[in-house]
Amino acid sequence: MDKFRVVLNIANKQSNLGFGLLALMTAGGEQIFSSVVFSCPCNELNFIYGLVFLLVPGLALLLLGYILNKKTWKLLTGFCQGQAKLCSCRTAVTVLFQINTTALVAPFTWIAVALLSGNYYECLMTGTKISPVQHLCERNHSKVPCENLHRFPCRGTSVRQTDREDVLLALKAQSQILGWLLIASVMLSSLLLTCLARCSSPISYLQLKFWRAYAQEEGELIESYTAKNAKELAQRNLQSFFHQKQAEPILTPSTKDWEKISSLYKFSTKGQFYSTLHRYVETREECEDGMMRMASIVSSESADDHPAVLQFVDDCTFPV
């Protein structure tokens, strides 16, 4: 799970590289799983057994993707604690779509690789009695009904070896066709969505690269700063407890401050902020003069909802 979390974090920060690593890791796991664990029972359980091995691991990977994505808990915590007003429904739907995009990489890879190998599909289809499979079986057996079709994935059937192999080859071909169609459809959908996001981007390509670099750096630094300051606070408390002396004061952000930087970021052209933390720093109240310091860069344009092209802004940037 730790390796999956690392690759998922990379996928959030570097989309192309991370998705590639995640897909390769899932494909390798499927190959090992298929060769070591999978064994078609060759009885009336063929359909259920093959279906479970084809879809259930994909479902498990989908749920794991949701669990390990910090943005999931960021969105859920905000709604459960009544902070939904911090972002519009359109922004929440956009963020949910971004979470699904990352979480669906591993399940689609698993199903596509499983279909290309053909083992699960062969076991699944030999456990059905649908007419196409029966017709395929009878055609390869000179109109002789295939009563032992569920035994085809295993050896020891009364059917001739060549006839059995013909049926299995036909089923494997169908499985591979479905696998390539799934891969092509996913790639085409990804291309179209990327083009749509780029065309609707409210900022230039170079600023988008700068924003992406900033989001990545801020995410890494906030992890280290959080660990460092938490360690200092824990050390102070332990020293005060064991030495029975007055603890030195340590300034920590208030609950409202944490809420401000932990909310989902909504892009707005009124203020050129690159994250909720940036917005908090630029607009927080000055204690010395009691005045609210406004952002250094302000635009007269109207506010926009979080565009899809800026999906990296909240990607695992802040701790849960």
Short mmCIF file of C-alpha atoms in Angstrom, two decimals:
data_model
loop_
_atom_site.label_atom_id
_atom_site.label_comp_id
_atom_site.label_asym_id
_atom_site.label_seq_id
_atom_site.Cartn_x
_atom_site.Cartn_y
_atom_site.Cartn_z
CA MET A 1 0.00 0.00 0.00
CA ASP A 2 2.90 2.37 0.70
CA LYS A 3 4.22 1.91 -2.84
CA PHE A 4 0.73 2.54 -4.22
CA ARG A 5 0.50 5.73 -2.16
CA VAL A 6 3.87 6.96 -3.46
CA VAL A 7 2.88 6.36 -7.09
CA LEU A 8 -0.53 7.96 -6.48
CA ASN A 9 1.16 11.07 -5.07
CA ILE A 10 3.39 11.20 -8.14
CA ALA A 11 0.32 10.83 -10.33
CA ASN A 12 -1.22 13.83 -8.61
CA LYS A 13 1.88 15.96 -9.09
CA GLN A 14 3.16 14.78 -12.46
CA SER A 15 0.15 13.51 -14.37
CA ASN A 16 1.82 11.83 -17.35
CA LEU A 17 4.71 10.22 -15.44
CA GLY A 18 2.60 9.30 -12.43
CA PHE A 19 -0.21 7.73 -14.46
CA GLY A 20 2.37 5.76 -16.44
CA LEU A 21 4.02 4.40 -13.29
CA LEU A 22 0.66 3.60 -11.75
CA ALA A 23 -0.47 1.77 -14.89
CA LEU A 24 2.79 -0.22 -15.12
CA MET A 25 2.60 -1.20 -11.46
CA THR A 26 -1.01 -2.34 -11.86
CA ALA A 27 -0.22 -4.28 -15.06
CA GLY A 28 2.69 -6.05 -13.37
CA GLY A 29 0.52 -6.92 -10.39
CA GLU A 30 -2.16 -8.34 -12.67
CA GLN A 31 0.34 -10.58 -14.45
CA ILE A 32 1.67 -11.95 -11.16
CA PHE A 33 -1.85 -12.36 -9.80
CA SER A 34 -3.00 -14.17 -12.95
CA SER A 35 -0.10 -16.64 -13.01
CA VAL A 36 0.10 -17.36 -9.27
CA VAL A 37 -3.42 -17.03 -7.84
CA PHE A 38 -5.93 -17.54 -10.65
CA SER A 39 -7.09 -21.08 -11.39
CA CYS A 40 -10.38 -21.62 -13.22
CA PRO A 41 -12.49 -24.23 -11.32
CA CYS A 42 -13.89 -25.73 -14.58
CA ASN A 43 -17.36 -26.29 -13.17
CA GLU A 44 -20.58 -24.36 -12.74
CA LEU A 45 -18.69 -21.62 -10.86
CA ASN A 46 -16.74 -20.56 -13.95
CA PHE A 47 -18.85 -17.48 -14.65
CA ILE A 48 -18.82 -16.14 -11.08
CA TYR A 49 -15.14 -17.00 -10.59
CA GLY A 50 -14.03 -15.30 -13.79
CA LEU A 51 -16.25 -12.27 -13.20
CA VAL A 52 -14.92 -11.80 -9.68
CA PHE A 53 -11.27 -11.95 -10.80
CA LEU A 54 -11.98 -9.55 -13.67
CA LEU A 55 -13.92 -6.85 -11.80
CA VAL A 56 -13.43 -7.13 -8.03
CA PRO A 57 -9.67 -6.31 -8.00
CA GLY A 58 -10.49 -3.28 -10.14
CA LEU A 59 -13.13 -2.24 -7.60
CA ALA A 60 -10.62 -2.71 -4.78
CA LEU A 61 -8.08 -0.54 -6.62
CA LEU A 62 -10.76 2.11 -7.18
CA LEU A 63 -11.62 2.23 -3.47
CA LEU A 64 -7.91 2.29 -2.59
CA GLY A 65 -7.47 5.24 -4.93
CA TYR A 66 -10.22 7.10 -3.08
CA ILE A 67 -8.76 6.24 0.32
CA LEU A 68 -5.20 7.33 -0.50
CA ASN A 69 -6.23 10.57 -2.22
CA LYS A 70 -6.07 13.37 0.35
CA LYS A 71 -8.40 15.51 -1.71
CA THR A 72 -11.18 12.96 -1.04
CA TRP A 73 -11.02 13.58 2.69
CA LYS A 74 -10.57 17.30 2.17
CA LEU A 75 -13.82 17.45 0.23
CA LEU A 76 -15.68 15.07 2.58
CA THR A 77 -14.53 16.81 5.76
CA GLY A 78 -15.63 20.17 4.43
CA PHE A 79 -19.15 18.94 3.66
CA CYS A 80 -19.55 16.92 6.84
CA GLN A 81 -18.45 19.84 9.01
CA GLY A 82 -20.77 22.28 7.29
CA GLN A 83 -18.07 24.03 5.29
CA ALA A 84 -19.79 23.46 1.96
CA LYS A 85 -20.34 27.21 1.71
CA LEU A 86 -16.60 27.62 1.15
CA CYS A 87 -17.01 26.29 -2.36
CA SER A 88 -19.85 26.14 -4.81
CA CYS A 89 -21.53 22.94 -5.94
CA ARG A 90 -19.93 23.36 -9.35
CA THR A 91 -16.49 23.48 -7.75
CA ALA A 92 -17.25 20.42 -5.64
CA VAL A 93 -18.39 18.48 -8.72
CA THR A 94 -15.22 19.52 -10.55
CA VAL A 95 -13.04 18.36 -7.66
CA LEU A 96 -14.96 15.08 -7.47
CA PHE A 97 -14.36 14.58 -11.18
CA GLN A 98 -10.63 15.16 -10.64
CA ILE A 99 -10.59 12.59 -7.82
CA ASN A 100 -12.30 10.04 -10.06
CA THR A 101 -9.83 10.72 -12.88
CA THR A 102 -6.91 9.75 -10.65
CA ALA A 103 -8.69 6.85 -8.94
CA LEU A 104 -9.86 5.24 -12.21
CA VAL A 105 -6.36 4.81 -13.67
CA ALA A 106 -5.56 1.61 -11.78
CA PRO A 107 -8.99 -0.11 -12.24
CA PHE A 108 -9.06 0.56 -15.99
CA THR A 109 -5.48 -0.69 -16.30
CA TRP A 110 -6.33 -3.87 -14.41
CA ILE A 111 -9.39 -4.64 -16.54
CA ALA A 112 -7.60 -3.81 -19.81
CA VAL A 113 -4.57 -6.00 -19.01
CA ALA A 114 -6.84 -8.80 -17.78
CA LEU A 115 -8.81 -8.69 -21.04
CA LEU A 116 -5.61 -8.72 -23.10
CA SER A 117 -4.37 -11.85 -21.31
CA GLY A 118 -7.73 -13.54 -21.90
CA ASN A 119 -7.59 -16.00 -18.97
CA TYR A 120 -10.40 -14.43 -16.95
CA TYR A 121 -12.60 -13.94 -19.99
CA GLU A 122 -12.18 -17.57 -21.11
CA CYS A 123 -13.20 -18.86 -17.68
CA LEU A 124 -16.09 -16.39 -17.49
CA MET A 125 -17.56 -17.15 -20.91
CA THR A 126 -17.25 -20.93 -20.63
CA GLY A 127 -19.48 -20.70 -17.58
CA THR A 128 -22.32 -19.05 -19.51
CA LYS A 129 -25.03 -20.52 -21.69
CA ILE A 130 -25.60 -17.54 -23.92
CA SER A 131 -26.27 -18.32 -27.56
CA PRO A 132 -23.08 -16.78 -29.09
CA VAL A 133 -20.82 -18.99 -26.99
CA GLN A 134 -22.92 -22.08 -27.62
CA HIS A 135 -23.01 -21.33 -31.34
CA LEU A 136 -19.23 -20.94 -31.34
CA CYS A 137 -18.85 -24.24 -29.56
CA GLU A 138 -21.26 -26.12 -31.85
CA ARG A 139 -19.68 -24.64 -34.96
CA ASN A 140 -16.30 -26.00 -33.94
CA HIS A 141 -17.79 -29.37 -33.12
CA SER A 142 -19.83 -30.03 -36.23
CA LYS A 143 -23.16 -29.11 -34.60
CA VAL A 144 -22.52 -31.37 -31.61
CA PRO A 145 -23.83 -29.66 -28.44
CA CYS A 146 -21.12 -28.64 -25.99
CA GLU A 147 -22.39 -30.01 -22.72
CA ASN A 148 -18.95 -29.82 -21.10
CA LEU A 149 -18.14 -26.26 -22.15
CA HIS A 150 -17.21 -25.34 -18.58
CA ARG A 151 -14.39 -27.93 -18.77
CA PHE A 152 -12.70 -26.27 -21.75
CA PRO A 153 -10.27 -24.05 -19.75
CA CYS A 154 -8.88 -27.22 -18.14
CA ARG A 155 -7.50 -30.39 -19.64
CA GLY A 156 -9.18 -33.78 -19.39
CA THR A 157 -12.32 -33.13 -21.45
CA SER A 158 -13.86 -35.61 -23.87
CA VAL A 159 -13.63 -33.03 -26.67
CA ARG A 160 -10.76 -33.22 -29.12
CA GLN A 161 -7.77 -31.07 -28.23
CA THR A 162 -7.88 -29.14 -31.52
CA ASP A 163 -11.58 -28.32 -31.14
CA ARG A 164 -11.05 -27.20 -27.57
CA GLU A 165 -8.17 -24.95 -28.58
CA ASP A 166 -10.23 -23.45 -31.40
CA VAL A 167 -12.96 -22.38 -28.98
CA LEU A 168 -10.48 -20.99 -26.45
CA LEU A 169 -8.60 -19.10 -29.16
CA ALA A 170 -11.85 -17.54 -30.35
CA LEU A 171 -12.74 -16.48 -26.80
CA LYS A 172 -9.24 -15.09 -26.25
CA ALA A 173 -9.53 -13.09 -29.47
CA GLN A 174 -12.83 -11.61 -28.27
CA SER A 175 -11.24 -10.74 -24.94
CA GLN A 176 -8.28 -9.00 -26.56
CA ILE A 177 -10.54 -7.03 -28.88
CA LEU A 178 -12.51 -5.78 -25.88
CA GLY A 179 -9.26 -4.92 -24.11
CA TRP A 180 -7.92 -2.83 -26.98
CA LEU A 181 -11.29 -1.10 -27.42
CA LEU A 182 -11.25 -0.20 -23.73
CA ILE A 183 -7.71 1.20 -23.98
CA ALA A 184 -8.55 3.19 -27.11
CA SER A 185 -11.73 4.64 -25.59
CA VAL A 186 -9.94 5.68 -22.40
CA MET A 187 -7.08 7.31 -24.34
CA LEU A 188 -9.50 9.13 -26.64
CA SER A 189 -11.58 10.38 -23.72
CA SER A 190 -8.44 11.55 -21.94
CA LEU A 191 -7.27 13.43 -25.04
CA LEU A 192 -10.64 15.13 -25.54
CA LEU A 193 -10.92 16.15 -21.90
CA THR A 194 -7.36 17.51 -21.90
CA CYS A 195 -8.04 19.54 -25.04
CA LEU A 196 -11.26 20.89 -23.55
CA ALA A 197 -9.50 21.84 -20.33
CA ARG A 198 -6.68 23.60 -22.17
CA CYS A 199 -9.09 25.51 -24.40
CA SER A 200 -11.11 26.73 -21.42
CA SER A 201 -8.04 27.68 -19.36
CA PRO A 202 -8.27 31.28 -18.09
CA ILE A 203 -4.47 31.59 -17.87
CA SER A 204 -1.60 31.19 -20.30
CA TYR A 205 0.47 28.04 -20.77
CA LEU A 206 3.58 29.49 -19.09
CA GLN A 207 1.62 30.71 -16.07
CA LEU A 208 0.01 27.30 -15.86
CA LYS A 209 3.49 25.70 -15.68
CA PHE A 210 4.51 28.19 -12.96
CA TRP A 211 1.31 27.46 -11.01
CA ARG A 212 1.89 23.72 -11.27
CA ALA A 213 5.48 24.09 -10.02
CA TYR A 214 4.32 26.30 -7.15
CA ALA A 215 1.61 23.83 -6.09
CA GLN A 216 4.13 20.99 -6.05
CA GLU A 217 6.70 22.96 -4.04
CA GLU A 218 4.10 24.18 -1.55
CA GLY A 219 2.79 20.66 -1.05
CA GLU A 220 6.26 19.30 -0.30
CA LEU A 221 7.19 22.18 2.00
CA ILE A 222 3.97 22.07 4.01
CA GLU A 223 4.60 18.38 4.70
CA SER A 224 8.07 19.14 6.08
CA TYR A 225 6.94 22.25 7.98
CA THR A 226 4.06 20.35 9.56
CA ALA A 227 6.32 17.51 10.69
CA LYS A 228 8.97 19.93 12.00
CA ASN A 229 6.59 22.11 14.02
CA ALA A 230 4.65 19.12 15.34
CA LYS A 231 7.95 17.63 16.53
CA GLU A 232 8.91 20.87 18.27
CA LEU A 233 5.54 21.05 20.04
CA ALA A 234 5.76 17.40 21.11
CA GLN A 235 9.31 17.87 22.44
CA ARG A 236 8.29 20.95 24.42
CA ASN A 237 5.34 19.14 25.99
CA LEU A 238 7.41 16.08 26.89
CA GLN A 239 10.19 18.18 28.40
CA SER A 240 7.65 20.11 30.44
CA PHE A 241 6.06 16.87 31.65
CA PHE A 242 9.21 14.96 32.57
CA HIS A 243 11.12 17.93 34.05
CA GLN A 244 8.00 19.38 35.72
CA LYS A 245 8.67 22.92 34.60
CA GLN A 246 6.71 25.67 32.90
CA ALA A 247 6.47 25.12 29.16
CA GLU A 248 7.80 27.79 26.85
CA PRO A 249 5.08 29.40 24.71
CA ILE A 250 4.89 28.21 21.10
CA LEU A 251 2.68 30.03 18.65
CA THR A 252 0.49 27.73 16.55
CA PRO A 253 -2.26 28.56 14.02
CA SER A 254 -5.79 28.75 15.34
CA THR A 255 -8.58 26.41 14.29
CA LYS A 256 -10.04 29.08 12.00
CA ASP A 257 -6.65 29.56 10.37
CA TRP A 258 -6.38 25.82 9.70
CA GLU A 259 -9.89 25.85 8.21
CA LYS A 260 -8.99 28.70 5.89
CA ILE A 261 -6.00 26.95 4.36
CA SER A 262 -7.64 23.51 4.37
CA SER A 263 -10.70 24.43 2.34
CA LEU A 264 -10.96 23.52 -1.32
CA TYR A 265 -9.36 26.18 -3.45
CA LYS A 266 -11.68 28.02 -5.83
CA PHE A 267 -9.95 29.78 -8.71
CA SER A 268 -10.87 33.43 -9.10
CA THR A 269 -9.54 36.05 -11.46
CA LYS A 270 -10.34 38.78 -8.91
CA GLY A 271 -7.26 37.87 -6.93
CA GLN A 272 -4.24 36.13 -8.38
CA PHE A 273 -3.71 33.54 -5.67
CA TYR A 274 -2.07 30.18 -6.27
CA SER A 275 -3.53 28.27 -3.30
CA THR A 276 -5.63 28.72 -0.18
CA LEU A 277 -2.42 29.23 1.77
CA HIS A 278 -1.33 31.98 -0.61
CA ARG A 279 -4.73 33.64 -0.31
CA TYR A 280 -4.59 33.44 3.50
CA VAL A 281 -1.14 35.00 3.66
CA GLU A 282 -2.02 37.81 1.25
CA THR A 283 -5.31 38.73 2.91
CA ARG A 284 -4.80 38.01 6.62
CA GLU A 285 -5.35 40.75 9.15
CA GLU A 286 -2.36 42.79 10.29
CA CYS A 287 -2.26 42.91 14.11
CA GLU A 288 -0.17 46.09 14.23
CA ASP A 289 -2.60 48.48 12.53
CA GLY A 290 -5.77 46.38 12.49
CA MET A 291 -6.05 46.71 8.73
CA MET A 292 -6.69 43.92 6.27
CA ARG A 293 -3.82 43.72 3.78
CA MET A 294 -5.22 43.09 0.33
CA ALA A 295 -3.67 40.95 -2.35
CA SER A 296 -0.68 42.39 -4.19
CA ILE A 297 -2.15 41.58 -7.60
CA VAL A 298 -5.82 42.29 -8.25
CA SER A 299 -7.75 41.94 -11.50
CA SER A 300 -10.95 43.68 -12.52
CA GLU A 301 -12.22 40.51 -14.22
CA SER A 302 -15.11 38.53 -12.82
CA ALA A 303 -14.62 35.47 -10.61
CA ASP A 304 -14.59 32.05 -12.22
CA ASP A 305 -15.20 28.59 -10.87
CA HIS A 306 -12.28 26.21 -10.54
CA PRO A 307 -11.42 25.26 -14.16
CA ALA A 308 -10.51 21.66 -14.94
CA VAL A 309 -7.10 22.65 -16.24
CA LEU A 310 -6.12 23.71 -12.70
CA GLN A 311 -6.79 20.32 -11.15
CA PHE A 312 -3.26 20.21 -9.70
CA VAL A 313 -3.97 23.10 -7.31
CA ASP A 314 -5.52 20.96 -4.57
CA ASP A 315 -3.79 17.68 -5.43
CA CYS A 316 -2.48 16.35 -2.11
CA THR A 317 -1.24 19.81 -1.22
CA PHE A 318 -2.38 19.93 2.38
CA PRO A 319 -2.42 17.20 5.05
CA VAL A 320 -5.69 15.57 6.01
#
